[in-house]
Short mmCIF file of C-alpha atoms in Angstrom, two decimals:
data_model
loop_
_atom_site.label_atom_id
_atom_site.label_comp_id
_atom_site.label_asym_id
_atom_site.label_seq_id
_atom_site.Cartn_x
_atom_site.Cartn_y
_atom_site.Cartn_z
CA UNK A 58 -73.33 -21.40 -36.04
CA UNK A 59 -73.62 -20.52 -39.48
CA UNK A 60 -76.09 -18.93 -41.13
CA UNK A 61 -77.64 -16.96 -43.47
CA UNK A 62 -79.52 -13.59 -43.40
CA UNK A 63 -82.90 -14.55 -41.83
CA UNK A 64 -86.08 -12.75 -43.77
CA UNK A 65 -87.58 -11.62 -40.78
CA UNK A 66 -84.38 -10.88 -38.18
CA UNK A 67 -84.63 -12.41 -34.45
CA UNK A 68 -85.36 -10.30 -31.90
CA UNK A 69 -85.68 -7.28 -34.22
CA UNK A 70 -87.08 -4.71 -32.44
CA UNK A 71 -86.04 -6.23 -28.86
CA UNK A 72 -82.60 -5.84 -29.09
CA UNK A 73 -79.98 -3.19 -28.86
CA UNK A 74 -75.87 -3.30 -30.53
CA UNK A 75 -73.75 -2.35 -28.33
CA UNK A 76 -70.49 -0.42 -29.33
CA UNK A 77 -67.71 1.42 -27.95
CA UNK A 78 -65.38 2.90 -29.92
CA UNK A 79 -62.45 5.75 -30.67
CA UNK A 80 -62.61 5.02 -34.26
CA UNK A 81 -64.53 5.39 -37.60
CA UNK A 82 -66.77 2.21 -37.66
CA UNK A 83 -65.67 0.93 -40.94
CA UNK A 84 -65.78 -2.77 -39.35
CA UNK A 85 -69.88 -2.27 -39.64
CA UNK A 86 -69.58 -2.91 -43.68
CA UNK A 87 -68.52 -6.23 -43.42
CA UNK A 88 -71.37 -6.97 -40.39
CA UNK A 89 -74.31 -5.08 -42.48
CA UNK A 90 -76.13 -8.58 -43.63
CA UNK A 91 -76.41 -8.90 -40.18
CA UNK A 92 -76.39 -5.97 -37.94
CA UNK A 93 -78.11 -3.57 -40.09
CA UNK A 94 -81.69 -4.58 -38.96
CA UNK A 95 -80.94 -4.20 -35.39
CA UNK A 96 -80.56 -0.32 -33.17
CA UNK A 97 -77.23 0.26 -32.19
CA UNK A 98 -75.91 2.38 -29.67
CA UNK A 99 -72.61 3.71 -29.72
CA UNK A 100 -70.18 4.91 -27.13
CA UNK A 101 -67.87 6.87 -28.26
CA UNK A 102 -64.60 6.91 -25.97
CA UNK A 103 -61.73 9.33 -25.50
CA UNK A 104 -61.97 13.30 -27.28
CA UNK A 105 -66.06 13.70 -27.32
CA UNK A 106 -64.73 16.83 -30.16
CA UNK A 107 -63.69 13.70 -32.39
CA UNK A 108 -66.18 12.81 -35.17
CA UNK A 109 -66.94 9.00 -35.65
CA UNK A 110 -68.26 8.42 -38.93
CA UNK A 111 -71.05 5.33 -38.94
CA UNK A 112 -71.49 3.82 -42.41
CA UNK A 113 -74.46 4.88 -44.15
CA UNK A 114 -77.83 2.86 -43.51
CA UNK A 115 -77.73 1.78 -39.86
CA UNK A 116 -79.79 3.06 -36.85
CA UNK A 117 -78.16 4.05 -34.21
CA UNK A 118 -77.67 6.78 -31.38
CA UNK A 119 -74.18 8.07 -30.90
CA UNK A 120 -73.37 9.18 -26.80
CA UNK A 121 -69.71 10.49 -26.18
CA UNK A 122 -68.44 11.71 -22.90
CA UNK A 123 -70.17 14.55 -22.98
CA UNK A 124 -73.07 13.39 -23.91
CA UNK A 125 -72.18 10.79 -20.48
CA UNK A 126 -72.19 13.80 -18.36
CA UNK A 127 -74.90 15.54 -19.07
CA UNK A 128 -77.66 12.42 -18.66
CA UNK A 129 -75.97 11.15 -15.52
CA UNK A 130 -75.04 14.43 -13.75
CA UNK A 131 -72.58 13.82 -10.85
CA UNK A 132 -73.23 9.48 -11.21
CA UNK A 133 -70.99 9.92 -14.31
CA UNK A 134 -67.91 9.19 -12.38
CA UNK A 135 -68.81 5.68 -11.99
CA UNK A 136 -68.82 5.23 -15.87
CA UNK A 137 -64.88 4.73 -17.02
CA UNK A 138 -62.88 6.91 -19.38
CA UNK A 139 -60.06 5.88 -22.11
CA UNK A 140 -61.28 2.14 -21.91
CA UNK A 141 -63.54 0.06 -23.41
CA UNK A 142 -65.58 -0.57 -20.27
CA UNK A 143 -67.56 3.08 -21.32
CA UNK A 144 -69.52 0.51 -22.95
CA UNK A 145 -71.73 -0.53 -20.11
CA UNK A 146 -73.46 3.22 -20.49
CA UNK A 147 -74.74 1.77 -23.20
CA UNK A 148 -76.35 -1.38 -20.83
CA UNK A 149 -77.45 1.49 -19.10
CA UNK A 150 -79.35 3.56 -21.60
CA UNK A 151 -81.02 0.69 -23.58
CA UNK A 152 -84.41 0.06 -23.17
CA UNK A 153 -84.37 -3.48 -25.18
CA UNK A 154 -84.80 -6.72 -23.16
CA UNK A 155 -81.69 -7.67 -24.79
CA UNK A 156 -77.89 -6.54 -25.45
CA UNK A 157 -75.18 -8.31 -28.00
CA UNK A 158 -72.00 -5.90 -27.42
CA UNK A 159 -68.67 -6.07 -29.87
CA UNK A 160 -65.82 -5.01 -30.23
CA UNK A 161 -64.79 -2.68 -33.39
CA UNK A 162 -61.84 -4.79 -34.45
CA UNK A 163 -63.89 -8.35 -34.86
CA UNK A 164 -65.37 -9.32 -37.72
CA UNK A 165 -67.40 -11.96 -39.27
CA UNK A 166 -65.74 -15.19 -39.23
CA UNK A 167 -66.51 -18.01 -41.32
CA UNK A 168 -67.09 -21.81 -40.36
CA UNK A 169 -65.04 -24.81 -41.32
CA UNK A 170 -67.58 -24.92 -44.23
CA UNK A 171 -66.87 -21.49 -45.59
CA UNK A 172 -70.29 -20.11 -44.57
CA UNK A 173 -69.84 -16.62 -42.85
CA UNK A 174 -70.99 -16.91 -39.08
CA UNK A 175 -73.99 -14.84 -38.00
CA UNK A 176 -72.80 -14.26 -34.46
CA UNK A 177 -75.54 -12.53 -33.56
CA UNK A 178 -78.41 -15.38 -34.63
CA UNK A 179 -76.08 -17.56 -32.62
CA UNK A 180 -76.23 -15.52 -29.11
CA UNK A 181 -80.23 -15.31 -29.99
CA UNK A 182 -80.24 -19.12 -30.03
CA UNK A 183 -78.08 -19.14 -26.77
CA UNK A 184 -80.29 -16.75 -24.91
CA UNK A 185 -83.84 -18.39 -26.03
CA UNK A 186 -83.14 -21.85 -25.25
CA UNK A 187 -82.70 -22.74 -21.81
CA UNK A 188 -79.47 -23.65 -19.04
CA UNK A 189 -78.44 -26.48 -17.30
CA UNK A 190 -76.59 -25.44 -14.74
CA UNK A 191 -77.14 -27.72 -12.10
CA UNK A 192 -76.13 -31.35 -13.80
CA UNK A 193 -73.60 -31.16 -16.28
CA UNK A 194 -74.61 -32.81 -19.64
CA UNK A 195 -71.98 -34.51 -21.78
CA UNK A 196 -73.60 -34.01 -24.79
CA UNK A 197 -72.97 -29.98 -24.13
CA UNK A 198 -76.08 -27.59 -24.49
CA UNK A 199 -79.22 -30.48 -25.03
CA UNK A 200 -81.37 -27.91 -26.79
CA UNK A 201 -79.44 -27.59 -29.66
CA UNK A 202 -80.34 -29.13 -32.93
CA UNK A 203 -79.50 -32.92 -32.91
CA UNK A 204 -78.59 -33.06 -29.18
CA UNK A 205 -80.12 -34.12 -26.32
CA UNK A 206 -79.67 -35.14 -22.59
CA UNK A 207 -77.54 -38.05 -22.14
CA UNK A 208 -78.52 -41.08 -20.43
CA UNK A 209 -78.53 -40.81 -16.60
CA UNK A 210 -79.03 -37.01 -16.42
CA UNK A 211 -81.98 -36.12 -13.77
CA UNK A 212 -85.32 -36.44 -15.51
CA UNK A 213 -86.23 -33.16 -12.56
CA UNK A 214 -83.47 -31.00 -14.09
CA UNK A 215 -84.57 -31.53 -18.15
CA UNK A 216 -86.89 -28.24 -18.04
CA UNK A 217 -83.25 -26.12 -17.22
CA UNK A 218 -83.64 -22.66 -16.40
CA UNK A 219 -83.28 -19.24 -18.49
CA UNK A 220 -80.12 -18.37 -19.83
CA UNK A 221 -79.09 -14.85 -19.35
CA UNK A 222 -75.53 -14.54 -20.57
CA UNK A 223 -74.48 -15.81 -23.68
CA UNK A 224 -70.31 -15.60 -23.98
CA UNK A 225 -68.97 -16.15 -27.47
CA UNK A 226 -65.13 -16.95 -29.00
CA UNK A 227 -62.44 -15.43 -31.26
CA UNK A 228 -60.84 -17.38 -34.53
CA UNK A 229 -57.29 -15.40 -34.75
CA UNK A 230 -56.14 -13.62 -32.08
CA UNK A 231 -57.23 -15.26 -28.81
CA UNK A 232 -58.14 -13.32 -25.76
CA UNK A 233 -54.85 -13.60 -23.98
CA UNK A 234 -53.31 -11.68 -21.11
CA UNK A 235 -50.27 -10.05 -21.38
CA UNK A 236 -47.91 -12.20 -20.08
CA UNK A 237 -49.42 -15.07 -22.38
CA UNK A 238 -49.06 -12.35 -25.44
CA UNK A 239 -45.25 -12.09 -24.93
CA UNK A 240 -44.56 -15.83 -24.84
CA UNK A 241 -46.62 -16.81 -27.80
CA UNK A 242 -46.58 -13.34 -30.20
CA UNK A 243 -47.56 -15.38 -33.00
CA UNK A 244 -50.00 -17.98 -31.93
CA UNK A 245 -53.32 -17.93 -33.46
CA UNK A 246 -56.32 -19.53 -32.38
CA UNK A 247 -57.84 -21.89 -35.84
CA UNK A 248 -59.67 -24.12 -33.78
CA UNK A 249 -63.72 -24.30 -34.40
CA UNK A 250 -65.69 -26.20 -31.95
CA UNK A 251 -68.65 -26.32 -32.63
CA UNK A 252 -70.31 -26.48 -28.86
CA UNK A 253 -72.28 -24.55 -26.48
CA UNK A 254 -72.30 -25.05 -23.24
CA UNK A 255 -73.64 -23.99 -19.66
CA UNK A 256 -70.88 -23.05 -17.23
CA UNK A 257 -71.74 -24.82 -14.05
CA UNK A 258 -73.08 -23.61 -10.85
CA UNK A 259 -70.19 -22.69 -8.49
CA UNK A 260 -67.60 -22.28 -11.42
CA UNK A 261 -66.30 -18.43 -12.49
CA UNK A 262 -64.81 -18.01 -15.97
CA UNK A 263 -62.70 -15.41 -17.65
CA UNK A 264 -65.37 -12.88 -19.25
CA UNK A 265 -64.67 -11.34 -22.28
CA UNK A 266 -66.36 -8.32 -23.57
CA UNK A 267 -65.81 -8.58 -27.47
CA UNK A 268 -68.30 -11.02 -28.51
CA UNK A 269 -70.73 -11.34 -25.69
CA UNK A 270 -74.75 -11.07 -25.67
CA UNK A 271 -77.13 -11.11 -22.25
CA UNK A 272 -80.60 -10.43 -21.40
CA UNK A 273 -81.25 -7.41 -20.14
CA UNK A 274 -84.19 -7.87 -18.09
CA UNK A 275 -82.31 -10.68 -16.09
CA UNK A 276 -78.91 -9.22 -15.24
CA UNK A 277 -78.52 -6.18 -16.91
CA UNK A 278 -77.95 -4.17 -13.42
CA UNK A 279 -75.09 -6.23 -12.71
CA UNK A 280 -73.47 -5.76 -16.26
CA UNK A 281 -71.20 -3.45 -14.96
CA UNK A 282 -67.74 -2.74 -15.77
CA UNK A 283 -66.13 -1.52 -13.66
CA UNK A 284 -63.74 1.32 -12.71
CA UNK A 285 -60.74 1.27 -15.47
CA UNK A 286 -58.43 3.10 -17.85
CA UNK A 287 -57.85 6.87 -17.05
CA UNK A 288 -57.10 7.69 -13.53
CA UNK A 289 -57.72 3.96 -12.54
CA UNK A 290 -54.65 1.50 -11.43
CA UNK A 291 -56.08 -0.90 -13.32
CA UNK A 292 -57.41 -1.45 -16.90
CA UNK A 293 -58.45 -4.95 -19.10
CA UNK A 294 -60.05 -6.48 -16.33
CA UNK A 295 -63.21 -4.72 -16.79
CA UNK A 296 -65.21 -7.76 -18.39
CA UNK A 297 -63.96 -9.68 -15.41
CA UNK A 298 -65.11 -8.18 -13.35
CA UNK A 299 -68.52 -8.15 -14.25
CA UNK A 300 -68.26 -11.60 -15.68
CA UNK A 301 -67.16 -12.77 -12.09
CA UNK A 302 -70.25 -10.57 -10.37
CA UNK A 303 -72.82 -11.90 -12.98
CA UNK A 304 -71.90 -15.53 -12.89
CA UNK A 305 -71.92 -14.67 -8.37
CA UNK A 306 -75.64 -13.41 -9.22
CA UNK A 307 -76.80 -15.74 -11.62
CA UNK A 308 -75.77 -18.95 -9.39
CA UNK A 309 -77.79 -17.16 -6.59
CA UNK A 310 -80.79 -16.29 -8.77
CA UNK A 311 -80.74 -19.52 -10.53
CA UNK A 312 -80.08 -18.11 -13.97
CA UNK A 313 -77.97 -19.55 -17.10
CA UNK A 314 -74.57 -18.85 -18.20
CA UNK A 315 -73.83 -20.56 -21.67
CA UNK A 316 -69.91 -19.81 -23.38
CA UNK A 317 -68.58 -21.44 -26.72
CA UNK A 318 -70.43 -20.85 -30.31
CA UNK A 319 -70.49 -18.38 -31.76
CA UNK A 320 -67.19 -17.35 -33.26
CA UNK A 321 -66.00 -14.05 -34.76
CA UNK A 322 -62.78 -12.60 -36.38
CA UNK A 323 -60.52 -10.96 -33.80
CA UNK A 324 -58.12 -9.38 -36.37
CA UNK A 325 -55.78 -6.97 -34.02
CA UNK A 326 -53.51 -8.15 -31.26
CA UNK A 327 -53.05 -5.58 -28.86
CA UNK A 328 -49.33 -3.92 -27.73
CA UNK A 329 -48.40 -6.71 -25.07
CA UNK A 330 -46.30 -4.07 -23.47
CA UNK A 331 -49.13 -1.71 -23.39
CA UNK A 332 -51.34 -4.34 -21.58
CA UNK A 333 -48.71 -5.20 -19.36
CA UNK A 334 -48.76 -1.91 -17.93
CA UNK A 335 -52.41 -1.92 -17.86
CA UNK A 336 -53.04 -5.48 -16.22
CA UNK A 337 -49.93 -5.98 -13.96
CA UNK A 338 -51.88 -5.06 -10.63
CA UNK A 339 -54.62 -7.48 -12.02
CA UNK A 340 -52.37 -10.38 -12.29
CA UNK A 341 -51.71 -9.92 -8.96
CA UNK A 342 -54.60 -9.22 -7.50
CA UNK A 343 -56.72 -11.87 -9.03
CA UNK A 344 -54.82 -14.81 -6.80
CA UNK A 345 -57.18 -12.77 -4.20
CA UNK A 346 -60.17 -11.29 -6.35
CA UNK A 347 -60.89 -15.48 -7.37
CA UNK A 348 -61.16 -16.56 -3.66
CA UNK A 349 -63.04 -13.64 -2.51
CA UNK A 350 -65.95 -14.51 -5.45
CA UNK A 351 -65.55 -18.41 -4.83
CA UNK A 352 -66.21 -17.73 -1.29
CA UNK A 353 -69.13 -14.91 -1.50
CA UNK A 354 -72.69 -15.96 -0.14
CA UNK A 355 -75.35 -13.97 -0.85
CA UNK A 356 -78.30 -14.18 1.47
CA UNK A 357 -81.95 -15.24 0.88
CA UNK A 358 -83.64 -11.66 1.24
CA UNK A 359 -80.89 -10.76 -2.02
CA UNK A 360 -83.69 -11.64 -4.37
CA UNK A 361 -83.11 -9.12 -7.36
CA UNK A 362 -80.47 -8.37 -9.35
CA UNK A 363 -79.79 -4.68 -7.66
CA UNK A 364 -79.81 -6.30 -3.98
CA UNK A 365 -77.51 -8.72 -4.96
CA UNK A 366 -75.15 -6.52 -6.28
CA UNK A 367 -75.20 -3.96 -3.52
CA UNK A 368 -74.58 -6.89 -1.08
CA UNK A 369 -71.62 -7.64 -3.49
CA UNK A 370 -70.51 -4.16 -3.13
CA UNK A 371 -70.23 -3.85 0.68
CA UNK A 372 -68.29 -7.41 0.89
CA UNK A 373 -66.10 -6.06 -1.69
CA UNK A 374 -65.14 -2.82 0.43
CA UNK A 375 -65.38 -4.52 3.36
CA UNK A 376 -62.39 -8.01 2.53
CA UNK A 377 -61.02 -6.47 -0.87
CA UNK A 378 -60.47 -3.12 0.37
CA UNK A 379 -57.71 -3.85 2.69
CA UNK A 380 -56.11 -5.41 -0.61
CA UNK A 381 -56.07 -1.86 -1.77
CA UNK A 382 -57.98 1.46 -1.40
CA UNK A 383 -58.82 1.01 -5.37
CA UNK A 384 -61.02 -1.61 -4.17
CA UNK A 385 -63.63 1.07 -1.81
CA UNK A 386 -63.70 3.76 -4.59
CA UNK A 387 -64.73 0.55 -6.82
CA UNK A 388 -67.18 -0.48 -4.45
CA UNK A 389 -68.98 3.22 -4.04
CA UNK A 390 -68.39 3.07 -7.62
CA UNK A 391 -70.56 -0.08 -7.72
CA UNK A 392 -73.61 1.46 -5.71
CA UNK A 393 -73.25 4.42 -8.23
CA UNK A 394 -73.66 2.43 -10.91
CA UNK A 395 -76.99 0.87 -9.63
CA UNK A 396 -78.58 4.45 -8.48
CA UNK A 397 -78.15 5.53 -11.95
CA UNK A 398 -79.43 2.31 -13.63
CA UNK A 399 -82.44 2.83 -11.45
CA UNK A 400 -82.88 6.45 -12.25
CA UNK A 401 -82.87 5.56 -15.60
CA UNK A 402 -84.43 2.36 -15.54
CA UNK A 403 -87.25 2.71 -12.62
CA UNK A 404 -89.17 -0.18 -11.88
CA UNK A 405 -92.49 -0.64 -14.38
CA UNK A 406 -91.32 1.67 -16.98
CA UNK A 407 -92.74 0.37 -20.12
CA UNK A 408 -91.95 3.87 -22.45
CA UNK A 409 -88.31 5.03 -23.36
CA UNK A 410 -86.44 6.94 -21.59
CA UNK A 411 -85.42 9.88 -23.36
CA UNK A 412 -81.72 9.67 -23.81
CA UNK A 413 -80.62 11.49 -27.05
CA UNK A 414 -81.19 11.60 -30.58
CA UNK A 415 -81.46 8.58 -32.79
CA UNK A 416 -79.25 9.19 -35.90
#
């Protein structure tokens, strides 16, 4: 949705920017009407000897592998290296009820109107109005603006239920795989629809990590992305992955998953040849990895985040590991992950944890 730059930001001082990066963040200029308000937290990937240089005038903290190591000690191995999925230290290290993570090659897209798109506002919208995830409406999300539940929707399902991811779009280059990338090299996405809606209970989708906000508090220990680039079979399936463990968690909890506005700019297409390499075990695993999520139960006694996702760890060692041994070093990866979210996030905690420097 468009809009412009609110006097008194949403969520101001509840809500962390999430960033990971190998590159002078240049990309910030053209988001400062917007971002500037907000703390953002930077993970720096690749050569922690590199300097990134942040434009002038935002708050941040800057943590690079190093930096990794020290705070997490030996639980640093679950955290991947060379990819973008480094960004989920950043979940970790947050103390705001709420995340918005980009990537450093989108920018701010406009509307059919002309009027530059405050992504962000828009994932605040998503994440403060409620889900329906039960009863699909036709109308999309009923608690936007000018819409509302459509004749013959359950009267008992109108109150919804909290939202917890919000999963925005790309004008420009669309999110494709690398297969899809070498058919259509040129073909851009210029379609704007303007609709939100809640992904239905029982129904995965294809996360993607570039333009995607969530609330912390809810499902922020299941944010996790995996084990991917250096040293790993695998790589760009790392917002898959945790968008096909959230979405598992969220049906059980009965929690909201809303996809479609907002928009940004994805301006860079990636080397298809490059992600070919990367994603070719992913393509085919997947035709397993979908079936094995479609057909996880989690039982009743699974009633917070962490227990789910520990219960989704030991089903994943014990049916994906025969796929391949990647799958047990993922899955001890998985009940790393949550040890050192609840070392650093222990039940109650109301004050920061001290993790580094703000710049």
């Amino acid at each position: 949705m468009a809009g412009s730059k609110a006097s008194t930001p949403l969520l101001k001082d509840e809500l962390d920017i999430v960033i990971p990066t190998i590159r002078n963040l240049d990309f910030l200029e053209m988001w400062r009407p917007f971002f500037q308000p907000y703390h953002l937290i930077i993970v720096q990937d690749g050569d922690p000897s590199k300097t990134i240089r942040v434009p002038d005038g935002f708050d941040y903290e800057l943590y690079n592998r190093n930096d990794i190591n020290k705070i997490l000690g030996p639980k640093a191995s679950c955290i991947s290296f060379k990819d973008s999925a480094c960004r989920c230290f950043g979940y970790m290290v947050s103390k705001k009820k709420y995340i918005f993570t980009i990537d450093d090659d989108c920018f701010v897209a406009k509307d059919p109107s002309g009027q530059d798109i405050n992504a962000l506002e828009q994932h605040i919208k998503n994440l403060l109005s409620p889900s329906s995830p039960f009863f699909f409406n036709t109308l999309y999300d009923p608690y936007r603006e000018g819409a509302d539940f459509v004749r013959g929707y359950p009267f008992s399902l109108r109150e919804g239920v909290s939202t917890a991811v919000s999963h925005g779009l790309w004008l420009n280059i669309p999110d494709y795989d690398a297969p899809t990338q070498l058919v259509k090299p040129r073909e851009r996405n210029t379609r704007y629809v303007d609709a939100v809606m809640t992904i239905p209970k029982g129904t995965l989708f294809p996360m993607c990590g570039m333009n995607l906000a969530f609330n912390r508090e809810l499902i922020g220990a299941a944010m996790y992305f995996g084990l991917m680039g250096d040293g790993q079979p695998i790589g760009r399936y790392d917002d898959m992955w945790a968008g096909w463990c959230i979405k598992v968690i969220c049906d059980h909890l009965g929690l909201g998953v809303k996809t479609g506005l907002p928009y940004i700019w994805h301006s860079k297409a990636s080397n298809p040849f490059v992600n070919l390499k990367k994603e070719y075990k992913g393509i085919y695993w997947q035709e397993e990895l979908i079936p094995f999520f479609q057909s996880i139960v989690l039982p009743k006694d699974c009633t917070t985040v962490q227990k789910c996702y520990i219960e989704i760890s030991k089903q994943v060692k014990a049916k994906l590991g025969k796929v391949d041994d990647y799958f047990n070093k993922l899955a001890d990866a998985m009940v790393t992950w949550i040890d050192a979210w609840d070392e650093l996030n222990p039940s109650g905690a109301s004050g920061r944890v001290a993790n580094g420097p703000s710049k």
